[in-house]
Amino acid sequence: MSRSVVYARRAAATVALGVLAVGCQDTAREETARTGAAPPSPTAPASAAPSPSPVATTAANTVEVCREVDQLILAGSRRIATDSAASVPRDLTGEQVADQLRRNLAGLADDVRVQARRAADPEIRALIQDTADRIDAGSRASRPAAWMDSTFTAIPPKLTRECRA
């Protein structure tokens, strides 16, 4: 097995695990967004007045669009990991694995771009469009597995921080 194939598979597995871990952390944030309050902390004092819901201050569909982008990133990461694992018994060359990865990234960028067009909040729309553009750049990279290691892994944490208005 060539060195580039091994590298591409490792990169895909690393990215998939990282994205899946970030996706698991988003569950608590989604619950907070739905209810408007964080779960009580054992050391936090009880609050007499409920805090205002963060959803009330966002554009009408921000939570929905951000959640959909999160799901697309997770599904795309799973697809990349699955395709990478499937390339082993098929004995694909490094270039074939890279082409497959480019196609997966291009499709993911297109799906994310659709969500950018749906966003009512202009800042969220710009954030998601930038995300799609960054993923699209990975689909054009000469070494997409290296791009995933250096760039793709930073996308989910950025979305977690910024796609919640």
PDB file of C-alpha atoms in Angstrom:
ATOM      1  CA  MET A   1       0.000   0.000   0.000  1.00  0.00           C
ATOM      2  CA  SER A   2       1.447   3.371  -0.971  1.00  0.00           C
ATOM      3  CA  ARG A   3       2.367   6.041   1.536  1.00  0.00           C
ATOM      4  CA  SER A   4      -0.182   8.523   0.114  1.00  0.00           C
ATOM      5  CA  VAL A   5      -3.018   6.006   0.522  1.00  0.00           C
ATOM      6  CA  VAL A   6      -2.059   5.369   4.134  1.00  0.00           C
ATOM      7  CA  TYR A   7      -1.818   9.123   4.771  1.00  0.00           C
ATOM      8  CA  ALA A   8      -5.211   9.776   3.144  1.00  0.00           C
ATOM      9  CA  ARG A   9      -6.873   7.074   5.227  1.00  0.00           C
ATOM     10  CA  ARG A  10      -5.325   8.323   8.458  1.00  0.00           C
ATOM     11  CA  ALA A  11      -6.382  11.878   7.678  1.00  0.00           C
ATOM     12  CA  ALA A  12      -9.949  10.836   6.918  1.00  0.00           C
ATOM     13  CA  ALA A  13     -10.193   8.797  10.107  1.00  0.00           C
ATOM     14  CA  THR A  14      -8.729  11.613  12.213  1.00  0.00           C
ATOM     15  CA  VAL A  15     -11.111  14.157  10.735  1.00  0.00           C
ATOM     16  CA  ALA A  16     -14.123  11.912  11.135  1.00  0.00           C
ATOM     17  CA  LEU A  17     -13.354  11.200  14.785  1.00  0.00           C
ATOM     18  CA  GLY A  18     -12.740  14.872  15.534  1.00  0.00           C
ATOM     19  CA  VAL A  19     -15.924  15.992  13.843  1.00  0.00           C
ATOM     20  CA  LEU A  20     -17.966  13.287  15.520  1.00  0.00           C
ATOM     21  CA  ALA A  21     -16.581  14.325  18.912  1.00  0.00           C
ATOM     22  CA  VAL A  22     -17.517  17.952  18.279  1.00  0.00           C
ATOM     23  CA  GLY A  23     -20.967  16.841  17.134  1.00  0.00           C
ATOM     24  CA  CYS A  24     -21.502  15.033  20.419  1.00  0.00           C
ATOM     25  CA  GLN A  25     -20.653  18.191  22.335  1.00  0.00           C
ATOM     26  CA  ASP A  26     -23.246  20.144  20.355  1.00  0.00           C
ATOM     27  CA  THR A  27     -26.091  18.192  21.962  1.00  0.00           C
ATOM     28  CA  ALA A  28     -25.830  20.223  25.165  1.00  0.00           C
ATOM     29  CA  ARG A  29     -25.756  23.462  23.168  1.00  0.00           C
ATOM     30  CA  GLU A  30     -28.837  22.453  21.198  1.00  0.00           C
ATOM     31  CA  GLU A  31     -30.674  21.705  24.421  1.00  0.00           C
ATOM     32  CA  THR A  32     -29.636  25.093  25.773  1.00  0.00           C
ATOM     33  CA  ALA A  33     -30.863  26.774  22.582  1.00  0.00           C
ATOM     34  CA  ARG A  34     -34.223  24.993  22.771  1.00  0.00           C
ATOM     35  CA  THR A  35     -34.900  25.597  26.458  1.00  0.00           C
ATOM     36  CA  GLY A  36     -33.119  28.906  26.904  1.00  0.00           C
ATOM     37  CA  ALA A  37     -31.304  27.765  30.039  1.00  0.00           C
ATOM     38  CA  ALA A  38     -28.261  25.674  30.680  1.00  0.00           C
ATOM     39  CA  PRO A  39     -28.598  22.593  32.856  1.00  0.00           C
ATOM     40  CA  PRO A  40     -27.933  23.465  36.484  1.00  0.00           C
ATOM     41  CA  SER A  41     -24.386  23.086  37.673  1.00  0.00           C
ATOM     42  CA  PRO A  42     -23.780  21.455  41.058  1.00  0.00           C
ATOM     43  CA  THR A  43     -21.767  24.491  42.162  1.00  0.00           C
ATOM     44  CA  ALA A  44     -23.898  27.195  40.558  1.00  0.00           C
ATOM     45  CA  PRO A  45     -26.294  29.127  42.800  1.00  0.00           C
ATOM     46  CA  ALA A  46     -29.976  28.890  41.969  1.00  0.00           C
ATOM     47  CA  SER A  47     -31.311  31.796  39.957  1.00  0.00           C
ATOM     48  CA  ALA A  48     -34.607  33.395  40.923  1.00  0.00           C
ATOM     49  CA  ALA A  49     -35.346  34.890  37.507  1.00  0.00           C
ATOM     50  CA  PRO A  50     -35.110  32.895  34.292  1.00  0.00           C
ATOM     51  CA  SER A  51     -32.618  34.211  31.780  1.00  0.00           C
ATOM     52  CA  PRO A  52     -33.899  35.349  28.391  1.00  0.00           C
ATOM     53  CA  SER A  53     -33.830  32.738  25.679  1.00  0.00           C
ATOM     54  CA  PRO A  54     -30.864  33.064  23.296  1.00  0.00           C
ATOM     55  CA  VAL A  55     -33.149  31.925  20.478  1.00  0.00           C
ATOM     56  CA  ALA A  56     -35.297  35.032  20.905  1.00  0.00           C
ATOM     57  CA  THR A  57     -32.390  37.271  19.881  1.00  0.00           C
ATOM     58  CA  THR A  58     -31.500  35.348  16.712  1.00  0.00           C
ATOM     59  CA  ALA A  59     -32.963  35.423  13.244  1.00  0.00           C
ATOM     60  CA  ALA A  60     -35.961  33.188  12.766  1.00  0.00           C
ATOM     61  CA  ASN A  61     -34.123  30.182  11.337  1.00  0.00           C
ATOM     62  CA  THR A  62     -30.577  30.523  12.696  1.00  0.00           C
ATOM     63  CA  VAL A  63     -30.794  27.547  15.052  1.00  0.00           C
ATOM     64  CA  GLU A  64     -32.379  25.378  12.368  1.00  0.00           C
ATOM     65  CA  VAL A  65     -29.839  26.321   9.691  1.00  0.00           C
ATOM     66  CA  CYS A  66     -26.865  25.929  12.026  1.00  0.00           C
ATOM     67  CA  ARG A  67     -28.133  22.533  13.158  1.00  0.00           C
ATOM     68  CA  GLU A  68     -28.551  21.435   9.545  1.00  0.00           C
ATOM     69  CA  VAL A  69     -24.994  22.540   8.697  1.00  0.00           C
ATOM     70  CA  ASP A  70     -23.724  20.586  11.727  1.00  0.00           C
ATOM     71  CA  GLN A  71     -25.585  17.519  10.471  1.00  0.00           C
ATOM     72  CA  LEU A  72     -24.187  17.964   6.965  1.00  0.00           C
ATOM     73  CA  ILE A  73     -20.628  18.197   8.305  1.00  0.00           C
ATOM     74  CA  LEU A  74     -21.165  15.073  10.424  1.00  0.00           C
ATOM     75  CA  ALA A  75     -22.714  13.144   7.538  1.00  0.00           C
ATOM     76  CA  GLY A  76     -19.954  14.295   5.183  1.00  0.00           C
ATOM     77  CA  SER A  77     -17.290  13.205   7.673  1.00  0.00           C
ATOM     78  CA  ARG A  78     -18.932   9.813   8.036  1.00  0.00           C
ATOM     79  CA  ARG A  79     -19.112   9.438   4.257  1.00  0.00           C
ATOM     80  CA  ILE A  80     -15.416  10.319   3.940  1.00  0.00           C
ATOM     81  CA  ALA A  81     -14.481   7.797   6.639  1.00  0.00           C
ATOM     82  CA  THR A  82     -16.691   5.104   5.100  1.00  0.00           C
ATOM     83  CA  ASP A  83     -15.300   5.684   1.606  1.00  0.00           C
ATOM     84  CA  SER A  84     -11.769   5.664   2.982  1.00  0.00           C
ATOM     85  CA  ALA A  85     -12.356   2.332   4.717  1.00  0.00           C
ATOM     86  CA  ALA A  86     -13.986   0.933   1.567  1.00  0.00           C
ATOM     87  CA  SER A  87     -10.943   1.880  -0.489  1.00  0.00           C
ATOM     88  CA  VAL A  88      -8.838  -0.734   1.325  1.00  0.00           C
ATOM     89  CA  PRO A  89     -10.470  -3.861  -0.140  1.00  0.00           C
ATOM     90  CA  ARG A  90     -10.819  -2.120  -3.499  1.00  0.00           C
ATOM     91  CA  ASP A  91      -7.041  -1.481  -3.477  1.00  0.00           C
ATOM     92  CA  LEU A  92      -7.359   2.079  -4.789  1.00  0.00           C
ATOM     93  CA  THR A  93      -4.291   4.114  -5.668  1.00  0.00           C
ATOM     94  CA  GLY A  94      -3.423   7.278  -3.754  1.00  0.00           C
ATOM     95  CA  GLU A  95      -4.733   9.419  -6.606  1.00  0.00           C
ATOM     96  CA  GLN A  96      -8.013   7.479  -6.716  1.00  0.00           C
ATOM     97  CA  VAL A  97      -8.473   7.988  -2.969  1.00  0.00           C
ATOM     98  CA  ALA A  98      -7.672  11.706  -3.384  1.00  0.00           C
ATOM     99  CA  ASP A  99     -10.194  12.015  -6.257  1.00  0.00           C
ATOM    100  CA  GLN A 100     -12.854  10.315  -4.163  1.00  0.00           C
ATOM    101  CA  LEU A 101     -12.112  12.688  -1.296  1.00  0.00           C
ATOM    102  CA  ARG A 102     -12.317  15.690  -3.642  1.00  0.00           C
ATOM    103  CA  ARG A 103     -15.742  14.559  -4.870  1.00  0.00           C
ATOM    104  CA  ASN A 104     -16.977  14.105  -1.294  1.00  0.00           C
ATOM    105  CA  LEU A 105     -15.740  17.555  -0.322  1.00  0.00           C
ATOM    106  CA  ALA A 106     -17.270  19.193  -3.413  1.00  0.00           C
ATOM    107  CA  GLY A 107     -20.636  17.609  -2.649  1.00  0.00           C
ATOM    108  CA  LEU A 108     -20.430  18.696   0.981  1.00  0.00           C
ATOM    109  CA  ALA A 109     -19.568  22.264  -0.075  1.00  0.00           C
ATOM    110  CA  ASP A 110     -22.617  22.330  -2.360  1.00  0.00           C
ATOM    111  CA  ASP A 111     -24.882  21.072   0.447  1.00  0.00           C
ATOM    112  CA  VAL A 112     -23.522  23.654   2.901  1.00  0.00           C
ATOM    113  CA  ARG A 113     -23.968  26.412   0.292  1.00  0.00           C
ATOM    114  CA  VAL A 114     -27.681  25.526   0.068  1.00  0.00           C
ATOM    115  CA  GLN A 115     -27.972  26.132   3.820  1.00  0.00           C
ATOM    116  CA  ALA A 116     -26.167  29.481   3.474  1.00  0.00           C
ATOM    117  CA  ARG A 117     -28.866  30.632   1.063  1.00  0.00           C
ATOM    118  CA  ARG A 118     -31.547  29.644   3.608  1.00  0.00           C
ATOM    119  CA  ALA A 119     -30.055  31.663   6.493  1.00  0.00           C
ATOM    120  CA  ALA A 120     -32.125  34.741   7.356  1.00  0.00           C
ATOM    121  CA  ASP A 121     -29.368  36.368   9.429  1.00  0.00           C
ATOM    122  CA  PRO A 122     -26.790  37.999   7.114  1.00  0.00           C
ATOM    123  CA  GLU A 123     -23.899  37.254   9.493  1.00  0.00           C
ATOM    124  CA  ILE A 124     -24.863  33.579   9.712  1.00  0.00           C
ATOM    125  CA  ARG A 125     -25.314  33.473   5.935  1.00  0.00           C
ATOM    126  CA  ALA A 126     -21.791  34.886   5.476  1.00  0.00           C
ATOM    127  CA  LEU A 127     -20.332  32.427   8.026  1.00  0.00           C
ATOM    128  CA  ILE A 128     -21.921  29.427   6.321  1.00  0.00           C
ATOM    129  CA  GLN A 129     -20.993  30.676   2.839  1.00  0.00           C
ATOM    130  CA  ASP A 130     -17.393  31.075   4.025  1.00  0.00           C
ATOM    131  CA  THR A 131     -17.540  27.518   5.382  1.00  0.00           C
ATOM    132  CA  ALA A 132     -18.776  26.232   2.005  1.00  0.00           C
ATOM    133  CA  ASP A 133     -16.021  28.157   0.226  1.00  0.00           C
ATOM    134  CA  ARG A 134     -13.371  26.700   2.545  1.00  0.00           C
ATOM    135  CA  ILE A 135     -14.666  23.149   1.970  1.00  0.00           C
ATOM    136  CA  ASP A 136     -14.754  23.823  -1.766  1.00  0.00           C
ATOM    137  CA  ALA A 137     -11.093  24.885  -1.587  1.00  0.00           C
ATOM    138  CA  GLY A 138     -10.351  21.473  -0.092  1.00  0.00           C
ATOM    139  CA  SER A 139     -12.052  19.811  -3.039  1.00  0.00           C
ATOM    140  CA  ARG A 140      -9.590  21.602  -5.330  1.00  0.00           C
ATOM    141  CA  ALA A 141      -6.499  20.964  -3.175  1.00  0.00           C
ATOM    142  CA  SER A 142      -3.658  19.033  -4.749  1.00  0.00           C
ATOM    143  CA  ARG A 143      -3.422  17.024  -1.501  1.00  0.00           C
ATOM    144  CA  PRO A 144      -6.961  16.947  -0.064  1.00  0.00           C
ATOM    145  CA  ALA A 145      -5.998  14.640   2.820  1.00  0.00           C
ATOM    146  CA  ALA A 146      -3.377  17.140   3.984  1.00  0.00           C
ATOM    147  CA  TRP A 147      -5.939  19.934   3.588  1.00  0.00           C
ATOM    148  CA  MET A 148      -8.335  17.996   5.808  1.00  0.00           C
ATOM    149  CA  ASP A 149      -5.704  17.661   8.531  1.00  0.00           C
ATOM    150  CA  SER A 150      -4.746  21.322   8.387  1.00  0.00           C
ATOM    151  CA  THR A 151      -8.042  23.070   7.602  1.00  0.00           C
ATOM    152  CA  PHE A 152     -11.142  20.873   7.757  1.00  0.00           C
ATOM    153  CA  THR A 153     -10.594  19.926  11.373  1.00  0.00           C
ATOM    154  CA  ALA A 154     -10.928  23.616  12.352  1.00  0.00           C
ATOM    155  CA  ILE A 155     -14.316  24.063  10.676  1.00  0.00           C
ATOM    156  CA  PRO A 156     -16.615  22.273  13.181  1.00  0.00           C
ATOM    157  CA  PRO A 157     -15.245  24.096  16.262  1.00  0.00           C
ATOM    158  CA  LYS A 158     -15.586  27.439  14.455  1.00  0.00           C
ATOM    159  CA  LEU A 159     -19.194  26.649  13.554  1.00  0.00           C
ATOM    160  CA  THR A 160     -19.876  25.574  17.135  1.00  0.00           C
ATOM    161  CA  ARG A 161     -18.581  28.930  18.398  1.00  0.00           C
ATOM    162  CA  GLU A 162     -20.008  31.265  15.776  1.00  0.00           C
ATOM    163  CA  CYS A 163     -23.121  29.698  14.272  1.00  0.00           C
ATOM    164  CA  ARG A 164     -25.266  30.314  17.309  1.00  0.00           C
ATOM    165  CA  ALA A 165     -25.837  34.101  17.258  1.00  0.00           C
TER     166      ALA A 165
END
